[in-house]
PDB file of C-alpha atoms and ligand atoms in Angstrom:
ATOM      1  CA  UNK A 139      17.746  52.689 -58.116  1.00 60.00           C
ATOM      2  CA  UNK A 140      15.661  50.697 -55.820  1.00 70.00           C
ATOM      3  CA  UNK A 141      12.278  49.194 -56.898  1.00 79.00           C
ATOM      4  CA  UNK A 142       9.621  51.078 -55.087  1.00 92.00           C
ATOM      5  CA  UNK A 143       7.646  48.118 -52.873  1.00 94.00           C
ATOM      6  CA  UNK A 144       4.052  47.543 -54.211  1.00 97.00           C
ATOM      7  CA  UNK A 145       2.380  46.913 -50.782  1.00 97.00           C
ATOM      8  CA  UNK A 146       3.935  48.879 -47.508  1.00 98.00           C
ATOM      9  CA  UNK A 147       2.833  47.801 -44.317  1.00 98.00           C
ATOM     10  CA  UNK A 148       3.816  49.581 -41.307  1.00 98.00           C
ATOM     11  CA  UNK A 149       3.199  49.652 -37.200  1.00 97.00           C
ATOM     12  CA  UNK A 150      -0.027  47.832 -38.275  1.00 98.00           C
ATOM     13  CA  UNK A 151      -1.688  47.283 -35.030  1.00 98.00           C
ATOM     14  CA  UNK A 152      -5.969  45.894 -34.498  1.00 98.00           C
ATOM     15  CA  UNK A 153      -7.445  45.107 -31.345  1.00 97.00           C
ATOM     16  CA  UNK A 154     -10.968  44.075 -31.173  1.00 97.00           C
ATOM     17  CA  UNK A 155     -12.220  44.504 -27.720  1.00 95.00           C
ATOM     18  CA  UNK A 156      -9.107  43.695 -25.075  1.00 95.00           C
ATOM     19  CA  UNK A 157      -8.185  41.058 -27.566  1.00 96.00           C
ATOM     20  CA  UNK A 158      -4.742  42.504 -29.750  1.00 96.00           C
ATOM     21  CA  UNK A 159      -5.062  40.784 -32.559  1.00 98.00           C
ATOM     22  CA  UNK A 160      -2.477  42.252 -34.812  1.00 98.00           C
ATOM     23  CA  UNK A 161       0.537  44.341 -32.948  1.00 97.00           C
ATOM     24  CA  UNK A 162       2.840  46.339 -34.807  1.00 96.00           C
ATOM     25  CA  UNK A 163       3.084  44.505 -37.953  1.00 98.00           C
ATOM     26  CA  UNK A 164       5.565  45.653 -40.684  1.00 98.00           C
ATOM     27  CA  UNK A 165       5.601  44.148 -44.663  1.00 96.00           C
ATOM     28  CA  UNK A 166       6.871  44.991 -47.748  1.00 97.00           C
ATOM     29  CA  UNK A 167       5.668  43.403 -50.596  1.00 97.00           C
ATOM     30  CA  UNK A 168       7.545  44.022 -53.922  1.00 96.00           C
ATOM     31  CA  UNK A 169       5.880  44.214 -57.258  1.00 97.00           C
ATOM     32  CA  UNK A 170       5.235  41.421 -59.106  1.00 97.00           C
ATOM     33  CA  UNK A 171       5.656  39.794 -55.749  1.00 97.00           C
ATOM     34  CA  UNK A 172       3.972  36.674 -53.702  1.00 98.00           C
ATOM     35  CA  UNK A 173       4.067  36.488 -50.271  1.00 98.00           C
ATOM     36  CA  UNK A 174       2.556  33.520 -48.071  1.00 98.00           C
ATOM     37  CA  UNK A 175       1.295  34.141 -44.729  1.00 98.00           C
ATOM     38  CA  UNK A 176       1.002  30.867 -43.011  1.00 98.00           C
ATOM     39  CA  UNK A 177       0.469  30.501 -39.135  1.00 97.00           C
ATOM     40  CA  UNK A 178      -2.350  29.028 -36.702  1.00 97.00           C
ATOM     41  CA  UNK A 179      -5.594  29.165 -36.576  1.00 96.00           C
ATOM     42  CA  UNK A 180      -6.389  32.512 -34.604  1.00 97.00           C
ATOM     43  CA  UNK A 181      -2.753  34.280 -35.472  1.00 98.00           C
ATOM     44  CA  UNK A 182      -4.751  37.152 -37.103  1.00 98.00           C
ATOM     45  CA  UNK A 183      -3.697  35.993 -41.146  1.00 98.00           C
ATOM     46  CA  UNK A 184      -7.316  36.899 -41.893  1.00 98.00           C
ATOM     47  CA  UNK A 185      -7.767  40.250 -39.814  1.00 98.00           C
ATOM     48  CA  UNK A 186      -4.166  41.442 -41.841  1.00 98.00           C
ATOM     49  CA  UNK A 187      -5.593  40.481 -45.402  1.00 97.00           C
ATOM     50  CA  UNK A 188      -8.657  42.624 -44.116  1.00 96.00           C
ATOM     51  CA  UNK A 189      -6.825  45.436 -42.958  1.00 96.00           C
ATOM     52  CA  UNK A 190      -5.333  45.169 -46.452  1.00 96.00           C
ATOM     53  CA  UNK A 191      -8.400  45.531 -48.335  1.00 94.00           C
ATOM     54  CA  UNK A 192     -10.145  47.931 -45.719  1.00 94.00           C
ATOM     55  CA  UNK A 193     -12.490  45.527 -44.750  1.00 93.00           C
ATOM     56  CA  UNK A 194     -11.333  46.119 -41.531  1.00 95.00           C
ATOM     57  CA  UNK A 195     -10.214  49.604 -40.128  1.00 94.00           C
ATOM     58  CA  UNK A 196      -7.012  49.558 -38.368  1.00 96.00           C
ATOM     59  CA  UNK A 197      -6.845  50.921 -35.406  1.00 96.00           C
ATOM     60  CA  UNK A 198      -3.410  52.506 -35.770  1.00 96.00           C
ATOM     61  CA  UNK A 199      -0.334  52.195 -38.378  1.00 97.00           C
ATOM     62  CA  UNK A 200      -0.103  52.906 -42.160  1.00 96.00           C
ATOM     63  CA  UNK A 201      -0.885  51.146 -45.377  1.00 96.00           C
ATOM     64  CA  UNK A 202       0.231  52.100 -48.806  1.00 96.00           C
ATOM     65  CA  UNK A 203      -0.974  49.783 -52.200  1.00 96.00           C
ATOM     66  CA  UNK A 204       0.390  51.512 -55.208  1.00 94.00           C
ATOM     67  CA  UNK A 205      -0.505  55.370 -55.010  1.00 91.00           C
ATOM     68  CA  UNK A 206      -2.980  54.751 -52.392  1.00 91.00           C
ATOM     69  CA  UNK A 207      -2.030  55.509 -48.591  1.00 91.00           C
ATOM     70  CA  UNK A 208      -3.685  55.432 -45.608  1.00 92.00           C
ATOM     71  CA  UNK A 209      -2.827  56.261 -41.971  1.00 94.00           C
ATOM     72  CA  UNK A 210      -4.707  55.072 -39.298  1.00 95.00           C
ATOM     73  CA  UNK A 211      -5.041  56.382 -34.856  1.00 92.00           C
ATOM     74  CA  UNK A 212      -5.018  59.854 -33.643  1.00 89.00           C
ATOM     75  CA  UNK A 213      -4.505  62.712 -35.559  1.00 86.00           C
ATOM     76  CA  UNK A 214      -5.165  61.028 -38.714  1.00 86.00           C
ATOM     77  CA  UNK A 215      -8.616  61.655 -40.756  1.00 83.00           C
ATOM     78  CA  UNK A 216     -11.543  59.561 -41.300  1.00 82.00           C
ATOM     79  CA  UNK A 217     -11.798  57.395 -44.389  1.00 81.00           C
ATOM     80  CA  UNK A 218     -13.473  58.915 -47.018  1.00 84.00           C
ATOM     81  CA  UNK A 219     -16.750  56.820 -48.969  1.00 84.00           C
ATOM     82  CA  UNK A 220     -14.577  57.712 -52.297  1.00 82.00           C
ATOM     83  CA  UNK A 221     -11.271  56.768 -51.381  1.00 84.00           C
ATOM     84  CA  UNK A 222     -12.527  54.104 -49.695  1.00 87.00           C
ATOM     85  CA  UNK A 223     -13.894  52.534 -52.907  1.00 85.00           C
ATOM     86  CA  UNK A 224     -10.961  53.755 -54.851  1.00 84.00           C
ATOM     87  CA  UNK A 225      -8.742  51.420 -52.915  1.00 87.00           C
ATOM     88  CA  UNK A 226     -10.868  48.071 -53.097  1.00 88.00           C
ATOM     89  CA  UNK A 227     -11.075  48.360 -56.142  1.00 88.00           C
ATOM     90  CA  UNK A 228      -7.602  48.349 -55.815  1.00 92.00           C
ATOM     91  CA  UNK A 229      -7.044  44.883 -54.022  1.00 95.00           C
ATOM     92  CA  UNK A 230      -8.758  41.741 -55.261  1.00 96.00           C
ATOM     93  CA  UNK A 231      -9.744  39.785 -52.483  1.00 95.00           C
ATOM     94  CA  UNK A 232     -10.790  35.991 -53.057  1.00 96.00           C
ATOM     95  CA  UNK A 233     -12.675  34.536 -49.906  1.00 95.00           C
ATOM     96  CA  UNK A 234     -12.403  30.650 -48.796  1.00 92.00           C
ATOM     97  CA  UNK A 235     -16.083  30.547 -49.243  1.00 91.00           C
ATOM     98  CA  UNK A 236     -16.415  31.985 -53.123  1.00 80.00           C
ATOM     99  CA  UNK A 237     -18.977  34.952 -52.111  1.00 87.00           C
ATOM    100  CA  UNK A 238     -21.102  34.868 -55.489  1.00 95.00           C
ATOM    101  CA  UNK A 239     -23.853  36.046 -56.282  1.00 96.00           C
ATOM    102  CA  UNK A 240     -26.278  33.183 -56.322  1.00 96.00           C
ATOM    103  CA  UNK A 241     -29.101  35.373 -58.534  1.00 97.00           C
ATOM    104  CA  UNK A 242     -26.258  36.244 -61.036  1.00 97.00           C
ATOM    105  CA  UNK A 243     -25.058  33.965 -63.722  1.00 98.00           C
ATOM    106  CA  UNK A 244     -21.077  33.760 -64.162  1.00 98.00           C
ATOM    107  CA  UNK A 245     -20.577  36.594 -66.729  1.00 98.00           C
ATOM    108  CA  UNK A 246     -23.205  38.540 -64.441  1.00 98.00           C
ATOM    109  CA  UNK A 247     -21.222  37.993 -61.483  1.00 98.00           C
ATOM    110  CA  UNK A 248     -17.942  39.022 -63.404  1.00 98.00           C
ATOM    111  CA  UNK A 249     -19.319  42.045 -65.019  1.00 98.00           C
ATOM    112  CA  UNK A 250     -21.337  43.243 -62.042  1.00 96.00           C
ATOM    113  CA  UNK A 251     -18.481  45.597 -60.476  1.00 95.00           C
ATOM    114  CA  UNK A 252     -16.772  46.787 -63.524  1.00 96.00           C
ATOM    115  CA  UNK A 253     -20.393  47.601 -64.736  1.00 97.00           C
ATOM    116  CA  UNK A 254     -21.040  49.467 -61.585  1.00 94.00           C
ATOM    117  CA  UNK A 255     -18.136  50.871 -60.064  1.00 90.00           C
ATOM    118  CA  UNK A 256     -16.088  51.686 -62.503  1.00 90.00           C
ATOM    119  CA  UNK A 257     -19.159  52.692 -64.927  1.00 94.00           C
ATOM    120  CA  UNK A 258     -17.975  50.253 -68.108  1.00 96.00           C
ATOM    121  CA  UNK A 259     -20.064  49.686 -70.807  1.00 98.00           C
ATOM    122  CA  UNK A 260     -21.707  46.147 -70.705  1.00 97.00           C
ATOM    123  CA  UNK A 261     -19.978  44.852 -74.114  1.00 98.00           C
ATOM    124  CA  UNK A 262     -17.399  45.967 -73.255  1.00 98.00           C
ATOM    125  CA  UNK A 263     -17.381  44.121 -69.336  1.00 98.00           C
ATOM    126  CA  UNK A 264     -18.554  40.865 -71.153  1.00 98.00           C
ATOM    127  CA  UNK A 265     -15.580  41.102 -73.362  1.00 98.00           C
ATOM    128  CA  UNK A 266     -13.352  41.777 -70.358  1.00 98.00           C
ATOM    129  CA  UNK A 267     -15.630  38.761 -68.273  1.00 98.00           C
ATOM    130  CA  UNK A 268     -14.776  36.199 -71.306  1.00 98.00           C
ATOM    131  CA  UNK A 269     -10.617  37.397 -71.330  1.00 98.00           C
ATOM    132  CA  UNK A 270     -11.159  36.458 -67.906  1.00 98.00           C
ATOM    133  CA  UNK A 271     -12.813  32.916 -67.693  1.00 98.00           C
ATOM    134  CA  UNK A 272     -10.435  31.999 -70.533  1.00 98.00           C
ATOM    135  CA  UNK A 273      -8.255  32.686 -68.355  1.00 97.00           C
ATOM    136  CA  UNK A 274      -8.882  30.869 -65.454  1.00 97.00           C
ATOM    137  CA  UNK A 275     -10.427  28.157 -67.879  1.00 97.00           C
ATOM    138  CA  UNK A 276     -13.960  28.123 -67.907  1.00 97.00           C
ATOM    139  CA  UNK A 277     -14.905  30.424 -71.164  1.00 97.00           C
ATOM    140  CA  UNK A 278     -17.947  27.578 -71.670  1.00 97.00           C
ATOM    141  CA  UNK A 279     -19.195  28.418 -68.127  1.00 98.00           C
ATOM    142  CA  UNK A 280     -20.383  32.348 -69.261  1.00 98.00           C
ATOM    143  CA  UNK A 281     -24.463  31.592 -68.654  1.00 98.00           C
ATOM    144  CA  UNK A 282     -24.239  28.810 -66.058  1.00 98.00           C
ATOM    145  CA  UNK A 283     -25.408  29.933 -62.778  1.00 97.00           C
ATOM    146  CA  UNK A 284     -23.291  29.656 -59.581  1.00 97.00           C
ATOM    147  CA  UNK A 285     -25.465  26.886 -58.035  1.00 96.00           C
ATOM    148  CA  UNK A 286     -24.309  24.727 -61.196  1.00 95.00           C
ATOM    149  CA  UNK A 287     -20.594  24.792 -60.894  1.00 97.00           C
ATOM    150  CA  UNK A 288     -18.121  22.629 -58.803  1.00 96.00           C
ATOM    151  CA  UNK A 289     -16.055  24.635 -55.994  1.00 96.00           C
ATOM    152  CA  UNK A 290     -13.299  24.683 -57.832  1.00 97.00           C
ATOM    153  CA  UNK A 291     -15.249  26.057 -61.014  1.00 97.00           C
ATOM    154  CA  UNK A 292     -16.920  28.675 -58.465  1.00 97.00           C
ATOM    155  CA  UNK A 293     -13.510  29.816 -57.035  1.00 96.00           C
ATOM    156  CA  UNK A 294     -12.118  30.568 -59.795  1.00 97.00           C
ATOM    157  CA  UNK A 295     -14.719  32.588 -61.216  1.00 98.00           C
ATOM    158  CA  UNK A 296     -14.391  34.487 -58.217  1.00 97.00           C
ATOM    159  CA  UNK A 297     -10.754  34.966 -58.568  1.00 98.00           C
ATOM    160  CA  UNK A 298     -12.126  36.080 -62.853  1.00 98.00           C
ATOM    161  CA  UNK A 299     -14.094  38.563 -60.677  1.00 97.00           C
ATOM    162  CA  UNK A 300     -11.742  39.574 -58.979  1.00 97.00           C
ATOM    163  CA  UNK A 301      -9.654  40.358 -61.834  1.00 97.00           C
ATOM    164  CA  UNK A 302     -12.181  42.052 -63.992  1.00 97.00           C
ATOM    165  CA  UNK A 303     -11.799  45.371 -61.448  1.00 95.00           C
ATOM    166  CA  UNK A 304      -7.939  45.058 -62.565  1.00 95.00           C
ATOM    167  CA  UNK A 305      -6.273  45.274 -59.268  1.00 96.00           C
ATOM    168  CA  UNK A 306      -2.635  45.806 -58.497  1.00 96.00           C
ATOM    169  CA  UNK A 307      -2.503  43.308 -56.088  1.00 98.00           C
ATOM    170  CA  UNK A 308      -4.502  39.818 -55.238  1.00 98.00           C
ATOM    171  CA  UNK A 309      -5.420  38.656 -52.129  1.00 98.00           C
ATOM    172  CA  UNK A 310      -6.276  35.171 -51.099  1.00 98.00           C
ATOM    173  CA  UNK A 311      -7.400  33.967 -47.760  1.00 97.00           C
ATOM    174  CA  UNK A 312      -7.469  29.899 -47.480  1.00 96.00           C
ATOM    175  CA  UNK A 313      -8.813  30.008 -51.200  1.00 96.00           C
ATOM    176  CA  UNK A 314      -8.665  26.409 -51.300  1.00 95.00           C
ATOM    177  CA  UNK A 315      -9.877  25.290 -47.965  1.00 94.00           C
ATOM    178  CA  UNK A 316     -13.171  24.492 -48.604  1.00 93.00           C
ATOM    179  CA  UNK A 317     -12.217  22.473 -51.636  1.00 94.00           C
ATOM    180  CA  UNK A 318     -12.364  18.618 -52.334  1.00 93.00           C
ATOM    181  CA  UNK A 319      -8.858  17.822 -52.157  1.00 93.00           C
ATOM    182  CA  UNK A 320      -9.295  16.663 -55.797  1.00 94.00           C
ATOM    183  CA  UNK A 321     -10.104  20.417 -56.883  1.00 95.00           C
ATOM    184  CA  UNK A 322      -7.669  21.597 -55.023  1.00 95.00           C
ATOM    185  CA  UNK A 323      -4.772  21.747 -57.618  1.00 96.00           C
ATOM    186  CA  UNK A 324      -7.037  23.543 -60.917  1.00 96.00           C
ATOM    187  CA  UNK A 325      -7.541  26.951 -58.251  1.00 96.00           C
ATOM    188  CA  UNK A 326      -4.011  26.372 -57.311  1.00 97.00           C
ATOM    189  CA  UNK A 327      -2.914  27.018 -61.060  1.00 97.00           C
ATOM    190  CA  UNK A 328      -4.675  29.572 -61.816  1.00 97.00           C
ATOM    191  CA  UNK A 329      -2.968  31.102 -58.581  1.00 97.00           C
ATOM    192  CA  UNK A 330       0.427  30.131 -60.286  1.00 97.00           C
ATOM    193  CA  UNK A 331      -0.581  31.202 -63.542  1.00 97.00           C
ATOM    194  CA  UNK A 332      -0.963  34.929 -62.189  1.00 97.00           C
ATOM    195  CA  UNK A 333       1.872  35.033 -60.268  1.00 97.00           C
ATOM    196  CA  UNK A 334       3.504  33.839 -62.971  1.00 97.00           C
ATOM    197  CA  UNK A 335       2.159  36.646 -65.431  1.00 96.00           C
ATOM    198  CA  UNK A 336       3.743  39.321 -62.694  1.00 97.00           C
ATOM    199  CA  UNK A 337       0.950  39.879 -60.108  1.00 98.00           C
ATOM    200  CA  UNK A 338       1.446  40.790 -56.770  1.00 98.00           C
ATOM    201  CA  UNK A 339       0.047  39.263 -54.029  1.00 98.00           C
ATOM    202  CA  UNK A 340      -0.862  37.663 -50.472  1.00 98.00           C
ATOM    203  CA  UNK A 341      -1.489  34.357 -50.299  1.00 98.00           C
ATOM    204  CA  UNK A 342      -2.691  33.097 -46.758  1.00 98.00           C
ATOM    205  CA  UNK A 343      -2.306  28.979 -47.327  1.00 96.00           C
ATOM    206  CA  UNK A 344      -2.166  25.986 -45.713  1.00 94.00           C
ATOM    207  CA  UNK A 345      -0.305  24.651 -48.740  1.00 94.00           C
ATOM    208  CA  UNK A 346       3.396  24.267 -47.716  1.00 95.00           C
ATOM    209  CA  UNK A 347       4.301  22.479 -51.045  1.00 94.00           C
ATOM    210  CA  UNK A 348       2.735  25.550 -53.252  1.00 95.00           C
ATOM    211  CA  UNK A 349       3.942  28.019 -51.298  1.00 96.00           C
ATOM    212  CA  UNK A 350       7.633  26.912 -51.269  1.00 95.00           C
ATOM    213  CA  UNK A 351       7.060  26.680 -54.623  1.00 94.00           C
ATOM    214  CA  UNK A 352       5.156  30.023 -55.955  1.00 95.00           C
ATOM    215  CA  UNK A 353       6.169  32.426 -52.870  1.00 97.00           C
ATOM    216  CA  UNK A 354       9.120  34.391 -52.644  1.00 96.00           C
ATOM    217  CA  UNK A 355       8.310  35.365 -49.090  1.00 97.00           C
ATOM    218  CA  UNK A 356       6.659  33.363 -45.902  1.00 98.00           C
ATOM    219  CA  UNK A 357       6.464  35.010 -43.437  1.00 98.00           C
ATOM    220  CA  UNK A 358       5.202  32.945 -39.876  1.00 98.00           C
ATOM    221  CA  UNK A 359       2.765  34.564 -37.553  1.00 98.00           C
ATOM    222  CA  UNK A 360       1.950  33.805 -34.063  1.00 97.00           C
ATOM    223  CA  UNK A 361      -0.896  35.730 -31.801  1.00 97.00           C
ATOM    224  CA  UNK A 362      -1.110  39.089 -34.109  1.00 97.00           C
ATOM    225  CA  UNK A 363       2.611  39.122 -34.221  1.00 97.00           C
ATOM    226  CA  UNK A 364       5.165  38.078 -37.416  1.00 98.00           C
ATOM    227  CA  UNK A 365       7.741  35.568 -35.955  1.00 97.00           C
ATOM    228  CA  UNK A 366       9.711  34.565 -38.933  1.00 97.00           C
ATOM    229  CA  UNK A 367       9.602  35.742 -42.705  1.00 97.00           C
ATOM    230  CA  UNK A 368      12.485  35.370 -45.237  1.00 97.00           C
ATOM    231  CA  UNK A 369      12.895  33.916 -48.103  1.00 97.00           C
ATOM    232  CA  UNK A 370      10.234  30.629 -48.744  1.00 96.00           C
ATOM    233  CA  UNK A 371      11.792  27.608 -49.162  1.00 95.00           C
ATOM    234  CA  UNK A 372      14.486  28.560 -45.946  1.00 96.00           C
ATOM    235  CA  UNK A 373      11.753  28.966 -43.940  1.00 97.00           C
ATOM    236  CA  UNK A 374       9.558  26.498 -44.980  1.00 96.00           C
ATOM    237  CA  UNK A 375      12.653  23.960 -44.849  1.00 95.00           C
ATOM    238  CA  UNK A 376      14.879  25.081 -41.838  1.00 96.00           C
ATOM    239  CA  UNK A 377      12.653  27.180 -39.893  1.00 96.00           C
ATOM    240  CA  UNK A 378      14.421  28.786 -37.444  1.00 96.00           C
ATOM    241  CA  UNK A 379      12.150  29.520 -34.471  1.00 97.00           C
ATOM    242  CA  UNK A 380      10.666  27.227 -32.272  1.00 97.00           C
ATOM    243  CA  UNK A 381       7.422  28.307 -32.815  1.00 97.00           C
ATOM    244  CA  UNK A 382       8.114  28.091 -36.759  1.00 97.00           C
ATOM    245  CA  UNK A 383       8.754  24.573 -36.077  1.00 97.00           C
ATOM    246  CA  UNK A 384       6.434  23.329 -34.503  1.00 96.00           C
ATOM    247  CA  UNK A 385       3.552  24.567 -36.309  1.00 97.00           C
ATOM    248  CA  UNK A 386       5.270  23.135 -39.725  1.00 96.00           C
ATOM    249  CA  UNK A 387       6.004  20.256 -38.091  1.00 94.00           C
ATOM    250  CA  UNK A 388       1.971  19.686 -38.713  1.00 91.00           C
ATOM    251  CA  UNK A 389       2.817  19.089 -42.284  1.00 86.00           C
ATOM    252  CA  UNK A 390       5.498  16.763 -42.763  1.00 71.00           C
TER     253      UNK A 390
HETATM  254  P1  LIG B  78      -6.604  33.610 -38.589  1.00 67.31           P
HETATM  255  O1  LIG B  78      -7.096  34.024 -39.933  1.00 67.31           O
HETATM  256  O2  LIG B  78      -5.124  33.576 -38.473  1.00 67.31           O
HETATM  257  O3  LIG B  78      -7.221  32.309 -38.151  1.00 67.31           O
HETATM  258  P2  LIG B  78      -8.174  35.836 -37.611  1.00 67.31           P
HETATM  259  O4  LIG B  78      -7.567  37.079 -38.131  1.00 67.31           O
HETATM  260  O5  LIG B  78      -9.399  35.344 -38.283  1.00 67.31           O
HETATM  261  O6  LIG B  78      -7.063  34.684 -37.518  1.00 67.31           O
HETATM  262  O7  LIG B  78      -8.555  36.031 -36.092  1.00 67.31           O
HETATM  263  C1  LIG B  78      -7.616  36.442 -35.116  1.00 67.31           C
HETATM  264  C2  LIG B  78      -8.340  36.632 -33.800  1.00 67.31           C
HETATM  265  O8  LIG B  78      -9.217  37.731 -33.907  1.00 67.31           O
HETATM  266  C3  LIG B  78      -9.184  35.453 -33.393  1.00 67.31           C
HETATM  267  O9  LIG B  78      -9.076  35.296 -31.999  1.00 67.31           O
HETATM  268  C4  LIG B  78     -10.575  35.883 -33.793  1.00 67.31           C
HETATM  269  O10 LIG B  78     -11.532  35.255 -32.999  1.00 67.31           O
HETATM  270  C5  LIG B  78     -10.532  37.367 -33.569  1.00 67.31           C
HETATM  271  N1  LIG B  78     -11.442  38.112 -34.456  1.00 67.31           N
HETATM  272  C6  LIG B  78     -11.362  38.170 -35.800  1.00 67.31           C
HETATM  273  N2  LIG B  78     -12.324  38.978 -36.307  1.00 67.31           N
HETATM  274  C7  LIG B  78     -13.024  39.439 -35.239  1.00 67.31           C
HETATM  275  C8  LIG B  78     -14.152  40.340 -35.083  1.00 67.31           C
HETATM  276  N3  LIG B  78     -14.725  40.926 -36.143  1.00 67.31           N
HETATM  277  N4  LIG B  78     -14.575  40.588 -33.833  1.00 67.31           N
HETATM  278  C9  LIG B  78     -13.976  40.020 -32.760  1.00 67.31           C
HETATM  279  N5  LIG B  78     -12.935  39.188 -32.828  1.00 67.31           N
HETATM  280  C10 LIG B  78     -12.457  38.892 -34.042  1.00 67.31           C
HETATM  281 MG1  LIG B  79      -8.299  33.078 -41.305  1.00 67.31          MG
END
């Protein structure tokens, strides 16, 4: 019997204004599995991961994470507040630029939405918040404030953060862009560390080498549309449209 896909993408399509940023795109994502979105700057990789988590509203097309569907364009109704919340809660997103809470301390930052959203008691979040920054390697961090930590330390407390709502799937847009190229590799192993412990996710990188290595999937985009996908090192290493080429030909 086939494995039911995780993430199901389909006729995704976005405009904002005249400008179509994302046309008809289609994904599958199974579970347990890590797809790379890689592509210029402007291609719509970000708008997609939004559409994802609901941070933006499609305009029309379907999205299903898990048990949670959505359809999206005429005839179809309005988001509810509750399901709304239900489903980012649902999908981790990490951010480029960290997004913590600068008044919070670590453990307060980690605990905040599990305390609040999903109404767990605080020991019981702290517990949860120091499973967490053990794993990502930074249980001594707990009472440090945000201001205090390197960006490497920061990002992956948000991707503990992340994790302490328990998502089904993780999303990561240029999570290690903003990084000194010296902290680039710690966020990149706690990346590999999760995929490697089964979660699914979406990985929008600029890191060729750790995506051949940690993605099934790449799939290529180029102005809102996907140009090339299959399996990642054949694209990554024999690319076989033009446009696929010469954008990886950036990073040889
Ligand atoms: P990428 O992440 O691949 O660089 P984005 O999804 O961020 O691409 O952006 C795709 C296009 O959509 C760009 O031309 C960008 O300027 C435009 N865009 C993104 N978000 C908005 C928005 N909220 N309003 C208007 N235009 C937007
Ligand atoms: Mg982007």
């Amino acid at each position: 019997m086939a494995i039911e896909p995780k993430i199901e993408v389909s006729g995704l399509r976005k405009s904002f204004g005249p400008l179509h940023v994302l046309r008809d795109i289609n994904l599958t994502v199974e579970p347990g599995g890590v797809v790379a979105l890689i592509g210029p700057s402007g291609s719509g990789k970000s708008t997609l991961l939004r559409c994802l988590n609901l941070l933006v509203t499609p305009d029309r097309g379907s999205i299903r994470i898990g048990e949670n569907r959505f359809s999206f364009g005429p005839g179809t109704s309005p988001l509810s507040k509750y399901k709304l919340a239900g489903f980012r809660a649902n999908t981790g997103m990490v951010f480029q630029h960290f997004n913590l809470f600068p008044h919070l301390s670590v453990i307060g930052n980690i605990t905040e939405a599990p305390m609040t959203v999903r109404r767990m008691p605080k020991a019981q979040a702290e517990a949860l918040a120091m499973e967490l920054l053990t794993k990502v390697g930074l249980p001594d961090k707990a009472r440090d404030f945000p201001s205090r930590l390197s960006g490497g330390q920061k990002q992956r407390v948000a991707i503990a953060r992340a994790l302490a709502m328990q998502p089904e799937v993780m999303l990561f847009d240029e999570a290690t862009s903003a990084l000194d190229p010296e902290l680039v590799g710690e966020v990149l192993a706690v990346m590999r560390s999760l995929a490697h412990d089964g979660m699914t996710m979406v990985i929008v990188t600029h890191e060729m080498a750790f995506a051949r290595e940690v993605a099934d999937k790449v799939i290529f985009m180029r102005d809102g549309v996907i140009v090339e996908e299959g399996p990642a090192n054949l694209v990554i290493d024999e690319p076989q449209n033009p446009a696929t080429r010469a954008f990886l030909a950036h990073f040889h």
